[in-house]
Coordinates of C-alpha atoms (C1' of nucleotides) and ligand atoms in Angstrom, one line a residue:
Chain G
M1355 CA -8.1 -31.3 -23.7
T1356 CA -4.7 -32.0 -21.1
T1357 CA -5.6 -33.3 -17.9
R1358 CA -4.8 -30.8 -15.0
K1359 CA -3.0 -32.0 -12.2
T1360 CA -4.2 -31.1 -8.9
P1361 CA -2.2 -28.5 -7.3
N1362 CA -0.4 -29.6 -4.2
M1363 CA -0.3 -28.8 -0.8
T1364 CA 3.7 -28.8 -0.7
K1365 CA 6.1 -29.1 2.2
I1366 CA 6.7 -25.0 1.5
R1367 CA 2.6 -24.6 1.5
Q1368 CA 2.3 -26.8 4.2
A1369 CA 5.0 -24.6 6.6
T1370 CA 3.6 -21.4 5.6
L1371 CA 0.0 -22.4 6.8
D1372 CA 1.5 -23.7 9.9
V1373 CA 3.6 -20.7 10.6
I1374 CA 0.2 -18.0 10.0
T1375 CA -2.3 -20.8 12.2
V1376 CA 0.5 -21.1 14.9
A1377 CA 0.5 -17.3 15.0
G1378 CA -3.2 -17.0 15.8
H1379 CA -3.1 -13.2 14.2
P1380 CA -2.1 -11.4 11.3
L1381 CA 1.2 -12.1 9.8
S1382 CA 3.0 -10.0 7.0
A1383 CA 5.3 -12.2 4.3
N1384 CA 8.3 -10.9 6.0
E1385 CA 7.2 -12.1 9.1
V1386 CA 6.0 -15.7 7.9
L1387 CA 9.6 -15.7 6.3
A1388 CA 11.0 -14.9 9.6
R1389 CA 9.1 -18.2 11.1
I1390 CA 9.2 -20.7 8.8
L1391 CA 11.7 -23.4 9.5
L1392 CA 12.1 -24.5 5.9
P1393 CA 14.9 -23.1 3.9
C1394 CA 12.6 -20.6 1.7
N1395 CA 12.9 -17.9 -1.4
P1396 CA 10.6 -14.8 -0.1
A1397 CA 9.1 -15.2 -3.6
T1398 CA 8.3 -18.4 -2.7
I1399 CA 6.3 -17.0 0.6
Y1400 CA 4.4 -14.8 -1.8
R1401 CA 3.2 -17.4 -3.9
S1402 CA 2.5 -19.4 -1.2
L1403 CA 0.4 -17.0 0.4
H1404 CA -1.4 -16.1 -2.6
Y1405 CA -2.0 -20.4 -2.9
L1406 CA -3.1 -20.4 0.5
E1407 CA -5.7 -17.6 0.4
G1408 CA -6.9 -18.8 -3.2
K1409 CA -7.7 -22.3 -2.0
G1410 CA -9.5 -20.3 1.4
Y1411 CA -6.8 -21.4 3.8
A1412 CA -6.1 -18.5 4.7
H1413 CA -7.1 -14.2 4.0
S1414 CA -5.6 -11.2 4.4
F1415 CA -5.8 -7.6 4.3
V1416 CA -3.8 -4.8 3.3
L1417 CA -2.9 -2.4 6.3
H1418 CA -0.8 0.5 6.8
C1419 CA 1.2 1.3 9.7
A1420 CA 3.6 4.3 9.8
E1421 CA 6.5 2.5 11.1
H1422 CA 6.3 -0.6 8.9
G1423 CA 4.6 1.3 5.7
T1424 CA 1.7 -0.7 3.8
E1425 CA 1.7 -4.2 3.7
R1426 CA -0.5 -7.1 3.2
Y1427 CA -1.3 -9.6 6.2
Y1428 CA -2.4 -13.2 6.2
M1429 CA -4.3 -15.3 8.7
A1430 CA -5.1 -18.7 8.9
T1431 CA -9.2 -19.3 8.0
T1432 CA -11.0 -20.2 10.9
P1433 CA -13.0 -23.5 11.0
E1434 CA -16.0 -21.1 11.2
N1435 CA -14.7 -19.2 8.2
H1436 CA -15.8 -16.3 10.4
H1437 CA -13.6 -13.2 9.8
H1438 CA -12.5 -11.4 12.4
H1439 CA -11.3 -7.6 12.6
W1440 CA -8.1 -6.4 14.2
F1441 CA -7.0 -3.3 16.1
H1442 CA -2.8 -2.7 15.3
C1443 CA -0.6 -1.0 17.9
E1444 CA 1.0 1.8 16.3
Q1445 CA 4.1 1.6 19.1
C1446 CA 4.4 -2.3 19.5
H1447 CA 2.8 -3.6 16.7
R1448 CA 0.9 -6.4 17.8
F1449 CA -2.3 -7.0 16.8
I1450 CA -5.6 -7.6 19.1
D1451 CA -8.3 -9.4 17.8
L1452 CA -11.7 -7.5 17.7
G1453 CA -13.8 -10.8 17.2
D1454 CA -15.8 -11.6 14.6
C1455 CA -17.1 -8.9 12.2
S1456 CA -20.2 -7.3 13.4
L1457 CA -20.8 -5.2 10.0
A1458 CA -23.3 -7.6 8.4
P1459 CA -26.5 -5.9 9.1
L1460 CA -24.8 -2.6 8.1
I1461 CA -23.8 -3.7 5.0
Q1462 CA -26.9 -5.4 4.3
E1463 CA -28.3 -1.6 4.4
Y1464 CA -25.9 -0.4 2.1
Q1465 CA -26.5 -2.8 0.3
E1466 CA -30.1 -2.4 -0.2
K1467 CA -30.3 1.3 -0.2
L1468 CA -27.5 1.9 -2.4
G1469 CA -28.2 -1.5 -4.7
I1470 CA -24.5 -2.4 -4.7
Q1471 CA -23.0 -5.7 -4.1
V1472 CA -20.7 -6.3 -1.3
T1473 CA -17.6 -8.8 -2.0
R1474 CA -15.6 -7.6 1.0
D1475 CA -15.6 -5.4 4.1
T1476 CA -11.9 -4.0 5.2
L1477 CA -11.8 -2.5 8.7
Y1478 CA -9.3 -2.4 11.2
L1479 CA -8.4 0.1 13.7
T1480 CA -4.9 1.4 14.8
G1481 CA -4.0 3.2 18.0
I1482 CA -2.2 2.8 21.0
C1483 CA -2.5 -0.7 23.1
A1484 CA -3.3 -1.0 26.6
T1485 CA 0.1 -1.9 27.6
C1486 CA 2.0 0.8 25.6
Q1487 CA -0.3 3.2 27.5
N1488 CA 1.2 2.2 30.5
Chain C
M898 CA 16.8 31.5 17.8
T899 CA 15.9 31.6 13.9
T900 CA 12.5 32.7 13.0
R901 CA 10.5 30.2 11.4
K902 CA 8.2 31.2 8.2
T903 CA 4.9 30.3 8.1
P904 CA 4.7 27.5 5.7
N905 CA 2.6 28.7 2.5
M906 CA -0.5 27.6 0.9
T907 CA 1.4 27.9 -2.4
K908 CA -0.8 27.9 -5.7
I909 CA 0.4 23.9 -6.3
R910 CA -1.0 23.0 -2.7
Q911 CA -4.0 25.0 -3.7
A912 CA -4.7 23.8 -7.1
T913 CA -4.0 20.1 -5.4
L914 CA -6.8 20.9 -2.5
D915 CA -9.0 22.3 -5.2
V916 CA -9.2 19.1 -7.4
I917 CA -9.8 17.1 -4.4
T918 CA -12.6 19.2 -2.9
V919 CA -14.1 19.1 -6.7
A920 CA -14.0 15.6 -6.9
G921 CA -16.0 14.9 -4.0
H922 CA -14.5 11.5 -3.4
P923 CA -11.3 9.8 -3.0
L924 CA -8.5 10.3 -5.3
S925 CA -5.3 8.8 -5.8
A926 CA -1.9 10.8 -6.5
N927 CA -1.8 9.8 -10.0
E928 CA -5.6 11.0 -10.4
V929 CA -5.0 14.4 -8.8
L930 CA -1.8 14.7 -10.8
A931 CA -4.1 13.7 -14.2
R932 CA -6.4 16.6 -12.8
I933 CA -4.3 19.4 -11.9
L934 CA -4.3 22.1 -14.4
L935 CA -0.8 23.8 -13.1
P936 CA 2.4 22.0 -14.6
C937 CA 3.5 20.2 -11.8
N938 CA 5.7 17.1 -10.9
P939 CA 4.8 13.8 -9.6
A940 CA 6.9 14.1 -6.3
T941 CA 5.6 17.6 -5.8
I942 CA 2.2 15.9 -5.9
Y943 CA 2.9 13.5 -2.8
R944 CA 4.5 16.3 -0.9
S945 CA 1.5 18.6 -1.7
L946 CA -0.7 16.1 -0.3
H947 CA 1.4 15.5 2.5
Y948 CA 0.8 19.0 3.5
L949 CA -3.0 19.2 2.9
E950 CA -3.0 16.4 5.6
G951 CA -1.0 17.5 8.2
K952 CA -2.6 20.8 7.7
G953 CA -6.2 18.9 8.5
Y954 CA -7.4 20.3 4.8
A955 CA -7.8 16.3 3.4
H956 CA -7.5 13.0 4.9
S957 CA -6.7 9.8 3.4
F958 CA -6.7 6.1 3.3
V959 CA -5.1 3.2 1.6
L960 CA -7.3 1.0 -0.5
H961 CA -6.2 -1.8 -2.4
C962 CA -8.1 -3.2 -5.9
A963 CA -7.7 -5.8 -7.7
E964 CA -7.2 -4.0 -11.1
H965 CA -5.2 -0.7 -9.5
G966 CA -3.5 -2.1 -6.7
T967 CA -2.9 -0.6 -3.7
E968 CA -2.9 3.2 -3.2
R969 CA -3.5 5.9 -1.0
Y970 CA -6.8 8.1 -1.8
Y971 CA -7.4 11.6 -0.7
M972 CA -10.2 13.6 -0.1
A973 CA -11.1 16.9 1.0
T974 CA -11.7 17.4 4.8
T975 CA -15.5 18.6 5.1
P976 CA -16.6 21.6 6.8
E977 CA -17.9 19.4 9.6
N978 CA -14.8 17.6 9.6
H979 CA -16.8 14.3 9.9
H980 CA -15.1 11.3 8.1
H981 CA -16.5 9.0 5.5
H982 CA -16.3 5.7 4.5
W983 CA -16.7 4.5 1.1
F984 CA -17.8 1.6 -1.3
H985 CA -15.4 1.1 -4.1
C986 CA -16.9 -0.7 -7.5
E987 CA -14.1 -3.4 -8.6
Q988 CA -15.4 -3.1 -11.9
C989 CA -16.2 0.9 -13.1
H990 CA -13.4 1.8 -10.1
R991 CA -16.1 4.9 -9.0
F992 CA -16.3 5.6 -5.1
I993 CA -19.8 5.7 -3.5
D994 CA -20.1 7.6 0.0
L995 CA -21.8 5.3 2.8
G996 CA -21.8 8.9 4.4
D997 CA -20.7 9.5 8.1
C998 CA -18.7 7.3 9.9
S999 CA -20.8 5.1 12.2
L1000 CA -18.5 3.2 14.0
A1001 CA -18.0 5.3 16.9
P1002 CA -20.1 3.6 19.5
L1003 CA -18.3 -0.1 18.4
I1004 CA -15.0 1.7 18.8
Q1005 CA -16.2 3.1 22.1
E1006 CA -17.2 -0.6 23.3
Y1007 CA -13.3 -1.9 22.1
Q1008 CA -11.6 1.0 23.9
E1009 CA -13.8 0.1 27.1
K1010 CA -13.1 -3.5 26.6
L1011 CA -9.6 -3.6 25.8
G1012 CA -8.2 -0.9 27.4
I1013 CA -7.0 0.4 23.7
Q1014 CA -6.7 3.9 22.7
V1015 CA -8.2 4.2 19.1
T1016 CA -6.4 6.6 16.9
R1017 CA -8.0 6.0 13.4
D1018 CA -10.1 3.6 12.1
T1019 CA -10.1 2.1 8.1
L1020 CA -13.5 0.9 6.6
Y1021 CA -14.4 0.7 3.7
L1022 CA -16.2 -1.6 1.3
T1023 CA -15.4 -3.0 -2.0
G1024 CA -17.9 -5.2 -4.3
I1025 CA -20.1 -4.2 -7.6
C1026 CA -21.8 -1.1 -7.8
A1027 CA -26.0 -0.9 -8.9
T1028 CA -24.9 0.5 -12.6
C1029 CA -22.2 -2.4 -13.0
Q1030 CA -24.8 -5.5 -11.9
N1031 CA -26.9 -4.4 -15.0
Chain V
dC1063 C1' 12.3 -45.1 -14.0
dC1064 C1' 10.5 -41.8 -17.8
dG1065 C1' 8.0 -37.8 -19.2
dA1066 C1' 5.1 -33.8 -18.3
dA1067 C1' 3.5 -30.5 -15.3
dT1068 C1' 4.1 -28.1 -11.5
dT1069 C1' 7.0 -25.4 -7.9
dT1070 C1' 10.8 -23.1 -6.7
dG1071 C1' 15.3 -20.4 -6.3
dC1072 C1' 17.2 -16.7 -8.8
dA1073 C1' 17.6 -12.1 -10.5
dA1074 C1' 15.3 -8.7 -12.7
dA1075 C1' 11.3 -5.8 -13.1
dT1076 C1' 7.3 -3.1 -11.4
dG1077 C1' 5.4 0.6 -9.2
dA1078 C1' 4.2 3.5 -5.3
dC1079 C1' 6.2 6.9 -2.8
dT1080 C1' 10.1 8.8 -1.2
dT1081 C1' 14.5 11.8 -0.5
dG1082 C1' 18.8 14.0 -1.9
dC1083 C1' 20.4 17.9 -4.0
dA1084 C1' 20.3 22.0 -7.1
dT1085 C1' 17.5 25.6 -8.6
dT1086 C1' 13.5 28.6 -8.2
dT1087 C1' 10.1 30.9 -5.6
dA1088 C1' 8.3 33.8 -1.9
dA1089 C1' 8.4 36.3 2.8
dC1090 C1' 10.3 40.0 5.0
dA1091 C1' 13.8 43.4 7.1
dA1092 C1' 15.9 47.2 5.6
Chain B
dT828 C1' 12.6 48.4 -4.3
dT829 C1' 16.2 45.0 -3.5
dG830 C1' 18.8 41.4 -0.8
dT831 C1' 19.2 37.5 2.4
dT832 C1' 17.5 33.7 3.4
dA833 C1' 14.0 29.6 4.3
dA834 C1' 10.8 27.2 1.9
dA835 C1' 8.6 25.0 -2.1
dT836 C1' 10.1 22.9 -6.2
dG837 C1' 11.9 19.7 -10.1
dC838 C1' 14.2 16.2 -11.6
dA839 C1' 16.7 12.0 -10.8
dA840 C1' 17.7 8.4 -7.8
dG841 C1' 16.8 5.4 -4.3
dT842 C1' 13.7 2.7 -1.1
dC843 C1' 10.8 -1.6 -0.7
dA844 C1' 6.9 -4.5 -1.1
dT845 C1' 5.4 -7.3 -4.4
dT846 C1' 5.4 -10.0 -8.9
dT847 C1' 7.5 -12.1 -13.1
dG848 C1' 10.6 -14.6 -16.4
dC849 C1' 13.0 -18.4 -16.6
dA850 C1' 15.9 -22.1 -15.8
dA851 C1' 16.8 -26.0 -12.5
dA852 C1' 14.8 -29.1 -9.4
dT853 C1' 10.7 -31.7 -7.9
dT854 C1' 6.3 -34.8 -8.3
dC855 C1' 2.9 -36.9 -10.2
dG856 C1' 0.8 -40.8 -13.2
dG857 C1' 2.1 -44.5 -15.5
Ligands
MN996 MN1 3.1 -2.0 12.7
MN997 MN1 -9.7 0.6 -8.4
ZN998 ZN1 1.4 -2.0 22.0
ZN999 ZN1 -19.2 0.0 -10.9

DNA sequence: CCGAATTTGCAAATGACTTGCATTTAACAA
DNA sequence: TTGTTAAATGCAAGTCATTTGCAAATTCGG
């Protein structure tokens, strides 16, 4: 058997994590690329985000917005590891934090009633934010 | 001014609607293409699904599944026009109907608290269905 | 510093979906 | 029924987020 080296938190990976942590809301790969300080290839950003998600430092969901199309958005995992849901404004494209996921009881109910094992829930709302309504 | 003709429910559009109606659960464009009886070009299926959604005969959501990737899934609008949410099994890729959307109170709460206008909610669960758990 | 394993850059590939354009179909007035 | 014309479709090329193959660069352990 070969000794396997521990994958490293490289500069780029750390910088990627810093970007999504500082942002405080979901960012697409392109947005991370635009904000990262180190010179970096797009492919590396994707790989970096995969790495972070695999390690549990980040999580993501796929959101579709008419103007930006379908993209995966990443956010840093919170210390408590609670997952949040988000509202996305179709006008200014800002995200608003809807707070901790409150679907646990609902999911539990579905699991019991249908015998399913829920691994993941995806919920997001879209519409117009307060500011954009004038 | 020119007189505009009413867009038509063509054979292909009707056949597309039939396919998603009979299925009773969300189908991707490719699945529709595989099930439609008429000879038909993929691009026409996409256009057809857009048409149906625009007319309110169908609605859709974007779902990501590790194996099938990110795709838009369409279902026929129910007579009552209630929208349902779905569970998708990551193993057998079947959908299980979770019933009418029960997020209205939650959404109402968010709208009032945050001043947002929610246009659309996307919620789906993924995991392993009862059958696939053995 | 050395050699092996991991990362990264770069370019090409992928896959869902869209679009331009020529052709076919269908609405409808004559 | 028929001619005129808008709308629908087929086909091929384009778009765009994301992935992947491979060679060069970096890093870890000794
Ligand atoms: Mn957006
Ligand atoms: Mn699937
Ligand atoms: Zn806004
Ligand atoms: Zn299953």
